[in-house]
C-alpha cells in the first residue's frame, strides 16, 4: 500500500531536527530506521504530516563508547552494529545477544536503539534491558532514568520536539541470558525474559511483552537475593504483569510463560 | 522409437536464467505508458447494508479519472462468477454475485466501488476519499450456529445458510457394520481456514482496443483460457475477441484459478474509460479477499474389530463456503470420497457434506483441495484407533492397506485407484527413519520427562484431473483434457504450445524433455510455450490439481507422436522404403538393418515444406492433440514426522521428517523433490503455524497481515529426507502421476499424529490445527486436571 | 505536499539523478522510475523480503524505505549480480540446486544471501536458515535454497565455478 503524502525534511543536526519537529506540530515524526513507522504509514494507520529524517546524523548519534562503568550507545546505532560491536560484546554482551535476535537481517540493518525506545512497543526487547539495568535515556533536552521512561503502551515522556540522543547502560559482563519466546525466529517476543547478574552479585531481571510496558521483575530479584532457587524465584515473575490476550495466547498462558522463561533465563545465565 | 535419454534426467531448468537475473515477466512488471491505476474501495464490515456512498471528494482529487460503482458496471457486466458443480451437482442455494456490491455487503473486503487514477498513489488517495456509510448487520461467523433456524443469514434475502447438503452415501450404508463393530472411535476434526499466500499477489491489466474491438488482459492466473471465457462472457464479447496473457506467475496453489471481481472490473473499466487500466492486490487485500482453503469441521466415526481391522467409516463434513460459493468451492467435498484413505472398508463409508454460507470470503481449492482434509482425518482416526487398541499404528495400517496385488482397486465410491504399493513406501520410510530405534528412544526420553512423538501419514490421493467423462459434469460441461500443439519448422526448431500453465512447476523444462525424447529432436531446439490464449490450440485447461504432467505432458507426448507418425511416412517416401520397414532411433529414420542410410528429423522437417511428399500427405509438420486420460492417477506415500514437545511452553519442534513418495515414473527428479519439499512445508505450516482467524462477534478478520498470518520461514521448516518408489501408472503411456500437492496432502497428519503421540502420557488424545504452543499448553493443563 | 525532492543514487554502478515524491517507496522507485522490475513487492508489513536490495552493502527491505533516503548511497539489486551476462556463483548455485520454482521471491533471496555470505562466508546450514529468516518462499520449502547458498559459499571459497553449460545439457 501507499502512504499518504507528507512533507519531508532532512535534519542537519539534532537542534535542527528538534526545530523541524516543533514546526511540524504533533503530526511530525522522526524518521530513523523506519521499521515501525513506515509499515504503519503504508497501511495508513499513521499519516504524519511531516517526516524529519535524522539518518544523516550518524556522525553525532551512532556510536558505542565505554566510559568507565558505563556503556553509552548513540540513539542512531543500528541493531546490527550493536550485535557486531566488540565493545558491546565486552561491556554488555547481553545487549549484543538481544540485538542479534531483533527481527531479521534486513530489519537489523535499519532499526535503531533510539527508535525502539522512543516507540515504546512493549515487545521491544531493548526497553526491558534498559529498565532492568536502570539505564538512562538522554534526549536533546534532558536525561530520563528508564524507570520514568515507559509510561504506558507506546507512551513515553518525550515532548513533540524531543529526540532520544543516547542511552547509557551500566557495564555488566557477568552471567546473563535473554530468553525470547516466539513462533518464528524473526517475530517479536510473545513473552521474553532477561536475566543479568551484576558485578555486586545482585540479579537484574525483566519481562518483555507481558504488560503495556516492559516490567522489571523486582519480586524475582529479591527472591534470588534471598537465596531462592531459580524455580522458586521465577514464581514471582507474574508480579506487575498485565498481559493482553491475543492471537499469540491468553493472558493466563503468557503469565505462565513469564515464569517459565524467567526461570530459564536465570538458570541458563552464563 | 527414440530411446529415452532426457526423461528421468536431472535437467536444470531453462526457466531459471531469466528468474535469477531479475528478468521475470510477472504481470506487475508490465509497465505500459498511459495505463491508469485502479484501487478498490472495500467493505470494512463482514455484513452490512450500504446506506450512502459519496464519491464527490474522491472525484475532485487531482489525477482521479473516475469513481465507478455497481451502477456503472451493471450495464456492461452480466453473468459473472461461474459456480461449477464440482462434486456437488445440485446446490441448495447459489447466491447471486456481482463484482461490486450495491446495497448489501456480505464479506469484509467485498468491493463497493473502484477508483481509477493516473497512477497508483493517486488511486489509493482517491479510494481513501470515497465516503461510504454502512449499517452493520449481524454476521454469520460460527459454522455450526449458522445451521440453527434462528441464526442470522449471510444474505438477508436468503431463508437459510445452506449452500448444499449432499449425502454421497446414506448413513444406512454403514448401519450393519457399526452394529457389529467391536470398537468405535469418534472425533471432531477442525480444518482451519488457510490463506494460500503466493508471494505474488493477484494482478490484472486490461487494454481495450476499440479499433480492433479486441480486449487484451494480462493477469496472474493458473488457467488463462478459463479466465478468457469468463471475462468474454461477462462482457458480452466473443471468446475470440478477448486475449488473456499470463507470462510468469508467482505461485498460485489453487488461489489463482477461480474468477475474481477484479478480473471483471479491470477489463470493464478499461472498456468504459477507453484507456488501459491496471490493478495490483496488496497483501492485506490478498489475505482478506483471495479465496481461502480448507475451512471445515469433520465429524468422523470409525468402526472396527478389536484386532484392528476396519469395518466402516462415517464422515460428516461441515464446509465453510463463505458468502458466495467459490467457482470450485464444492471441490473440497471430495474429502468425503477419499476419506477411506489407503485402506479397505468392507462395511462401506457413509459420507455427507453440508456447505454453509458465512460472511467471509469464499473458500476454493488450495493445494490438495479436499485430499489433505481426507488424509488428515483418516490418518488421525487410524492413530486414535491404534491407541485405543494399544496396537502399533504401523501394524494397524498394514492390516488394512489395499494390497499391492489388488490394483486396480475400486473404492466404495466407485473410484478406481490405478496402481499402488502402500507397504512398499511404508517399509522404506520406516527404515529411513529408524523406527524401532526411535520407539526405544521415545521410551528413554519419557523417563527423563521429555516428550518425543512419532507420527505417520500413509497417504493416497486422486489427481491428474481428469477423464472427460468424469470431469465434464464437474466443471459444467468442459472435460478436463489437455491440449498441445507441436509445430516443427522447416529449420527443425520446434515450438510446442501447451494448455497447462506452469507457475513454478518447470514445464518449460520437463515437457521439453518429453518432447525431445519422443521427437528425437535436440532439447535445445524445442521451446515450450504457454499462458497466451492467442497462441496454440483453441482451448487449454490450466495447471492445478497435480494434472499438468499426467494430462498436459501426455498431450505433448501424444502430439509429438503424431509428428513422428507423419515424419515416418515422409521418411519412407524419401528413403523409397515401406513405412513398415523403418526404424526410428535417436532422431533418425532408417531401414531396419541399414542404419547407414537414414533421414534425420531435421531433414524431414525441411522436406515437409518442400516438393516431395508422399501421396495424400499435406505439407507442414505440425500436430494438435488433446489427451483424455482414461482415469485419474493415484500417487501415494508414507511420511514420518518426529517431534519433541516442551510441555512447559507447549512448543513443538520437528526433529526429523521423512517422506517416501511414489508418483509413478519420474520425468525430472529435481522437479519432483522440489514439489515434495514445498508441499511438506505448507502441510507443516497448517499443522503448526497458519490460521485465518476472525473475531467471533463482528466477523472482522484478525489475521490481516503477515505479522499475524504466520507463514513459516527457513528457520522454522526443516529439510525433509526424501526417497521414492516407482509404481508406474497404467493411466497414461509414460506411466506418470502427479506430485505437486502430495507433500501438503500428507504432512499435516504426520505432524499432528506425532504431537499426539508425544503427549499421550499426559492424556492428550487429539489436537486440532494449528497446534500452537498456547493451545497445546492449555490442552495439557486440561488433560492433567490443572495439576501443573 | 507533493513537492519533489532531488535524489542522486547509484544503482548497480550507474548513478541516477531523479526528483521523487517523499512518499515514493524505494521499491517502486526502482521498479517504475528506473525500470528495474527484478525487485518485487510481496506484502505490506515488511515480512516477505521479496523487495530486498543492498544499500551500501547492507540488506534492506526496499518496501520499508523511501527513495529519498537513498540520496548519495550505492545500491545493488538482482539485476546487478551478473557481470556481462555471466552469472555469479550464487545465481549459478540457485540454478544448479533448483533453488527456485515460481521465482517471485528469488531476487529477494539472492540479495539477502549475498549479504549473508558477505558477513559469514562459510555458514552452516543452521546459520543459512537463520540468516534468511527475513525472506518468505511459498514454493520450495527452503530446502534447496539452503543447499544453494551453502553450495555457493563452497564455490566462492574454493574459487570453483560450476560450468553452467554442462549443467544445462544434462545429466547431473
mmCIF file of N, CA, C and O in Angstrom, chain B residues 176-230:
data_model
loop_
_atom_site.group_PDB
_atom_site.id
_atom_site.type_symbol
_atom_site.label_atom_id
_atom_site.label_comp_id
_atom_site.label_asym_id
_atom_site.label_seq_id
_atom_site.Cartn_x
_atom_site.Cartn_y
_atom_site.Cartn_z
ATOM 1 N N UNK B 176 -25.150 -51.712 9.399
ATOM 2 C CA UNK B 176 -24.804 -53.061 9.857
ATOM 3 C C UNK B 176 -23.403 -53.110 10.435
ATOM 4 O O UNK B 176 -23.169 -53.708 11.488
ATOM 5 N N UNK B 177 -22.489 -52.508 9.709
ATOM 6 C CA UNK B 177 -21.092 -52.572 10.155
ATOM 7 C C UNK B 177 -20.941 -51.941 11.531
ATOM 8 O O UNK B 177 -20.245 -52.481 12.401
ATOM 9 N N UNK B 178 -21.613 -50.809 11.748
ATOM 10 C CA UNK B 178 -21.497 -50.166 13.049
ATOM 11 C C UNK B 178 -22.176 -50.995 14.132
ATOM 12 O O UNK B 178 -21.731 -51.026 15.279
ATOM 13 N N UNK B 179 -23.228 -51.675 13.750
ATOM 14 C CA UNK B 179 -23.902 -52.521 14.740
ATOM 15 C C UNK B 179 -23.001 -53.678 15.169
ATOM 16 O O UNK B 179 -22.998 -54.084 16.335
ATOM 17 N N UNK B 180 -22.217 -54.153 14.233
ATOM 18 C CA UNK B 180 -21.364 -55.294 14.538
ATOM 19 C C UNK B 180 -19.999 -54.890 15.081
ATOM 20 O O UNK B 180 -19.178 -55.745 15.427
ATOM 21 N N UNK B 181 -19.761 -53.615 15.125
ATOM 22 C CA UNK B 181 -18.414 -53.167 15.481
ATOM 23 C C UNK B 181 -18.051 -53.554 16.901
ATOM 24 O O UNK B 181 -18.879 -53.496 17.803
ATOM 25 N N UNK B 182 -16.799 -53.926 17.094
ATOM 26 C CA UNK B 182 -16.303 -54.225 18.441
ATOM 27 C C UNK B 182 -15.762 -52.973 19.097
ATOM 28 O O UNK B 182 -15.622 -52.900 20.318
ATOM 29 N N UNK B 183 -15.431 -52.005 18.271
ATOM 30 C CA UNK B 183 -14.980 -50.725 18.823
ATOM 31 C C UNK B 183 -15.308 -49.623 17.832
ATOM 32 O O UNK B 183 -15.234 -49.823 16.620
ATOM 33 N N UNK B 184 -15.721 -48.490 18.371
ATOM 34 C CA UNK B 184 -15.990 -47.313 17.523
ATOM 35 C C UNK B 184 -15.201 -46.146 18.100
ATOM 36 O O UNK B 184 -15.302 -45.862 19.294
ATOM 37 N N UNK B 185 -14.397 -45.502 17.273
ATOM 38 C CA UNK B 185 -13.725 -44.288 17.721
ATOM 39 C C UNK B 185 -14.318 -43.098 16.972
ATOM 40 O O UNK B 185 -14.630 -43.189 15.789
ATOM 41 N N UNK B 186 -14.483 -42.020 17.724
ATOM 42 C CA UNK B 186 -15.090 -40.823 17.148
ATOM 43 C C UNK B 186 -14.189 -39.621 17.389
ATOM 44 O O UNK B 186 -13.474 -39.560 18.391
ATOM 45 N N UNK B 187 -14.293 -38.697 16.495
ATOM 46 C CA UNK B 187 -13.578 -37.441 16.719
ATOM 47 C C UNK B 187 -14.206 -36.349 15.887
ATOM 48 O O UNK B 187 -14.751 -36.604 14.811
ATOM 49 N N UNK B 188 -14.095 -35.125 16.399
ATOM 50 C CA UNK B 188 -14.438 -33.937 15.605
ATOM 51 C C UNK B 188 -13.119 -33.283 15.239
ATOM 52 O O UNK B 188 -12.332 -32.950 16.133
ATOM 53 N N UNK B 189 -12.891 -33.147 13.968
ATOM 54 C CA UNK B 189 -11.595 -32.651 13.489
ATOM 55 C C UNK B 189 -11.792 -31.311 12.795
ATOM 56 O O UNK B 189 -12.645 -31.184 11.925
ATOM 57 N N UNK B 190 -11.015 -30.334 13.212
ATOM 58 C CA UNK B 190 -11.135 -28.998 12.624
ATOM 59 C C UNK B 190 -10.102 -28.785 11.522
ATOM 60 O O UNK B 190 -8.945 -29.177 11.654
ATOM 61 N N UNK B 191 -10.556 -28.176 10.455
ATOM 62 C CA UNK B 191 -9.658 -27.764 9.377
ATOM 63 C C UNK B 191 -9.779 -26.243 9.293
ATOM 64 O O UNK B 191 -10.740 -25.722 8.732
ATOM 65 N N UNK B 192 -8.805 -25.571 9.845
ATOM 66 C CA UNK B 192 -8.893 -24.107 9.876
ATOM 67 C C UNK B 192 -8.817 -23.537 8.469
ATOM 68 O O UNK B 192 -8.245 -24.149 7.569
ATOM 69 N N UNK B 193 -9.370 -22.349 8.307
ATOM 70 C CA UNK B 193 -9.206 -21.654 7.032
ATOM 71 C C UNK B 193 -7.736 -21.304 6.866
ATOM 72 O O UNK B 193 -7.066 -20.905 7.819
ATOM 73 N N UNK B 194 -7.265 -21.432 5.641
ATOM 74 C CA UNK B 194 -5.884 -21.085 5.320
ATOM 75 C C UNK B 194 -5.860 -20.093 4.169
ATOM 76 O O UNK B 194 -6.720 -20.148 3.289
ATOM 77 N N UNK B 195 -4.872 -19.225 4.181
ATOM 78 C CA UNK B 195 -4.679 -18.298 3.067
ATOM 79 C C UNK B 195 -3.525 -18.826 2.225
ATOM 80 O O UNK B 195 -2.409 -18.944 2.712
ATOM 81 N N UNK B 196 -3.778 -19.168 0.960
ATOM 82 C CA UNK B 196 -2.726 -19.760 0.132
ATOM 83 C C UNK B 196 -1.441 -18.940 0.048
ATOM 84 O O UNK B 196 -0.369 -19.509 -0.081
ATOM 85 N N UNK B 197 -1.540 -17.628 0.122
ATOM 86 C CA UNK B 197 -0.382 -16.733 0.211
ATOM 87 C C UNK B 197 0.722 -17.000 -0.796
ATOM 88 O O UNK B 197 1.893 -17.192 -0.421
ATOM 89 N N UNK B 198 0.427 -17.023 -2.094
ATOM 90 C CA UNK B 198 1.546 -16.991 -3.037
ATOM 91 C C UNK B 198 2.280 -15.673 -2.827
ATOM 92 O O UNK B 198 1.655 -14.674 -2.463
ATOM 93 N N UNK B 199 3.602 -15.651 -3.023
ATOM 94 C CA UNK B 199 4.318 -14.420 -2.745
ATOM 95 C C UNK B 199 3.915 -13.320 -3.729
ATOM 96 O O UNK B 199 3.926 -12.131 -3.387
ATOM 97 N N UNK B 200 3.544 -13.701 -4.940
ATOM 98 C CA UNK B 200 2.968 -12.707 -5.843
ATOM 99 C C UNK B 200 1.467 -12.628 -5.578
ATOM 100 O O UNK B 200 0.769 -13.631 -5.668
ATOM 101 N N UNK B 201 0.989 -11.450 -5.253
ATOM 102 C CA UNK B 201 -0.454 -11.281 -5.091
ATOM 103 C C UNK B 201 -1.103 -11.254 -6.473
ATOM 104 O O UNK B 201 -0.437 -11.323 -7.487
ATOM 105 N N UNK B 202 -2.422 -11.114 -6.486
ATOM 106 C CA UNK B 202 -3.119 -11.099 -7.778
ATOM 107 C C UNK B 202 -2.900 -9.772 -8.488
ATOM 108 O O UNK B 202 -2.684 -8.751 -7.847
ATOM 109 N N UNK B 203 -2.918 -9.813 -9.788
ATOM 110 C CA UNK B 203 -2.923 -8.546 -10.518
ATOM 111 C C UNK B 203 -3.532 -8.726 -11.899
ATOM 112 O O UNK B 203 -3.517 -9.827 -12.449
ATOM 113 N N UNK B 204 -4.115 -7.653 -12.387
ATOM 114 C CA UNK B 204 -4.806 -7.659 -13.677
ATOM 115 C C UNK B 204 -4.492 -6.356 -14.399
ATOM 116 O O UNK B 204 -4.522 -5.295 -13.789
ATOM 117 N N UNK B 205 -4.192 -6.468 -15.688
ATOM 118 C CA UNK B 205 -4.093 -5.272 -16.533
ATOM 119 C C UNK B 205 -4.967 -5.519 -17.750
ATOM 120 O O UNK B 205 -4.998 -6.633 -18.253
ATOM 121 N N UNK B 206 -5.655 -4.496 -18.191
ATOM 122 C CA UNK B 206 -6.523 -4.686 -19.361
ATOM 123 C C UNK B 206 -6.411 -3.499 -20.293
ATOM 124 O O UNK B 206 -6.251 -2.359 -19.861
ATOM 125 N N UNK B 207 -6.477 -3.811 -21.561
ATOM 126 C CA UNK B 207 -6.434 -2.770 -22.577
ATOM 127 C C UNK B 207 -7.475 -3.117 -23.627
ATOM 128 O O UNK B 207 -7.371 -4.166 -24.271
ATOM 129 N N UNK B 208 -8.469 -2.265 -23.746
ATOM 130 C CA UNK B 208 -9.481 -2.491 -24.778
ATOM 131 C C UNK B 208 -9.158 -1.614 -25.975
ATOM 132 O O UNK B 208 -9.051 -0.389 -25.850
ATOM 133 N N UNK B 209 -8.961 -2.244 -27.099
ATOM 134 C CA UNK B 209 -8.637 -1.515 -28.321
ATOM 135 C C UNK B 209 -9.892 -1.402 -29.175
ATOM 136 O O UNK B 209 -10.308 -2.382 -29.794
ATOM 137 N N UNK B 210 -10.522 -0.244 -29.184
ATOM 138 C CA UNK B 210 -11.800 -0.131 -29.905
ATOM 139 C C UNK B 210 -11.628 -0.260 -31.421
ATOM 140 O O UNK B 210 -12.572 -0.646 -32.110
ATOM 141 N N UNK B 211 -10.444 0.006 -31.903
ATOM 142 C CA UNK B 211 -10.213 -0.098 -33.345
ATOM 143 C C UNK B 211 -10.352 -1.548 -33.800
ATOM 144 O O UNK B 211 -10.988 -1.859 -34.798
ATOM 145 N N UNK B 212 -9.753 -2.461 -33.050
ATOM 146 C CA UNK B 212 -9.840 -3.892 -33.372
ATOM 147 C C UNK B 212 -10.969 -4.575 -32.629
ATOM 148 O O UNK B 212 -11.210 -5.758 -32.838
ATOM 149 N N UNK B 213 -11.616 -3.851 -31.733
ATOM 150 C CA UNK B 213 -12.611 -4.445 -30.817
ATOM 151 C C UNK B 213 -12.002 -5.655 -30.119
ATOM 152 O O UNK B 213 -12.621 -6.713 -30.022
ATOM 153 N N UNK B 214 -10.807 -5.459 -29.692
ATOM 154 C CA UNK B 214 -10.065 -6.547 -29.049
ATOM 155 C C UNK B 214 -9.702 -6.146 -27.628
ATOM 156 O O UNK B 214 -9.191 -5.063 -27.384
ATOM 157 N N UNK B 215 -9.979 -7.026 -26.723
ATOM 158 C CA UNK B 215 -9.612 -6.801 -25.331
ATOM 159 C C UNK B 215 -8.431 -7.690 -24.986
ATOM 160 O O UNK B 215 -8.484 -8.900 -25.218
ATOM 161 N N UNK B 216 -7.376 -7.084 -24.478
ATOM 162 C CA UNK B 216 -6.234 -7.865 -24.013
ATOM 163 C C UNK B 216 -6.157 -7.745 -22.494
ATOM 164 O O UNK B 216 -6.234 -6.636 -21.957
ATOM 165 N N UNK B 217 -6.043 -8.876 -21.836
ATOM 166 C CA UNK B 217 -5.961 -8.892 -20.373
ATOM 167 C C UNK B 217 -4.691 -9.631 -19.976
ATOM 168 O O UNK B 217 -4.496 -10.785 -20.365
ATOM 169 N N UNK B 218 -3.839 -8.949 -19.243
ATOM 170 C CA UNK B 218 -2.668 -9.603 -18.678
ATOM 171 C C UNK B 218 -3.016 -9.891 -17.229
ATOM 172 O O UNK B 218 -3.512 -9.015 -16.508
ATOM 173 N N UNK B 219 -2.784 -11.079 -16.779
ATOM 174 C CA UNK B 219 -3.113 -11.367 -15.396
ATOM 175 C C UNK B 219 -2.323 -12.551 -14.876
ATOM 176 O O UNK B 219 -1.821 -13.370 -15.648
ATOM 177 N N UNK B 220 -2.245 -12.627 -13.574
ATOM 178 C CA UNK B 220 -1.652 -13.794 -12.929
ATOM 179 C C UNK B 220 -2.788 -14.795 -12.776
ATOM 180 O O UNK B 220 -3.738 -14.545 -12.070
ATOM 181 N N UNK B 221 -2.699 -15.904 -13.467
ATOM 182 C CA UNK B 221 -3.759 -16.898 -13.414
ATOM 183 C C UNK B 221 -3.173 -18.274 -13.601
ATOM 184 O O UNK B 221 -2.092 -18.426 -14.178
ATOM 185 N N UNK B 222 -3.857 -19.279 -13.140
ATOM 186 C CA UNK B 222 -3.423 -20.654 -13.362
ATOM 187 C C UNK B 222 -4.117 -21.252 -14.589
ATOM 188 O O UNK B 222 -3.758 -22.353 -15.002
ATOM 189 N N UNK B 223 -5.106 -20.546 -15.119
ATOM 190 C CA UNK B 223 -5.856 -21.108 -16.244
ATOM 191 C C UNK B 223 -6.347 -19.982 -17.157
ATOM 192 O O UNK B 223 -7.504 -19.565 -17.086
ATOM 193 N N UNK B 224 -5.459 -19.500 -18.039
ATOM 194 C CA UNK B 224 -5.803 -18.345 -18.879
ATOM 195 C C UNK B 224 -7.029 -18.560 -19.763
ATOM 196 O O UNK B 224 -7.798 -17.612 -19.988
ATOM 197 N N UNK B 225 -7.222 -19.780 -20.261
ATOM 198 C CA UNK B 225 -8.354 -19.984 -21.174
ATOM 199 C C UNK B 225 -9.688 -19.907 -20.455
ATOM 200 O O UNK B 225 -10.675 -19.421 -20.996
ATOM 201 N N UNK B 226 -9.734 -20.414 -19.230
ATOM 202 C CA UNK B 226 -10.955 -20.271 -18.450
ATOM 203 C C UNK B 226 -11.209 -18.796 -18.160
ATOM 204 O O UNK B 226 -12.330 -18.309 -18.269
ATOM 205 N N UNK B 227 -10.152 -18.074 -17.778
ATOM 206 C CA UNK B 227 -10.309 -16.642 -17.490
ATOM 207 C C UNK B 227 -10.865 -15.932 -18.716
ATOM 208 O O UNK B 227 -11.737 -15.072 -18.628
ATOM 209 N N UNK B 228 -10.371 -16.321 -19.868
ATOM 210 C CA UNK B 228 -10.842 -15.693 -21.115
ATOM 211 C C UNK B 228 -12.338 -15.898 -21.316
ATOM 212 O O UNK B 228 -13.086 -14.974 -21.652
ATOM 213 N N UNK B 229 -12.780 -17.139 -21.120
ATOM 214 C CA UNK B 229 -14.208 -17.436 -21.305
ATOM 215 C C UNK B 229 -15.053 -16.638 -20.327
ATOM 216 O O UNK B 229 -16.091 -16.083 -20.686
ATOM 217 N N UNK B 230 -14.586 -16.577 -19.090
ATOM 218 C CA UNK B 230 -15.395 -15.887 -18.084
ATOM 219 C C UNK B 230 -15.472 -14.394 -18.374
ATOM 220 O O UNK B 230 -16.538 -13.795 -18.295
#
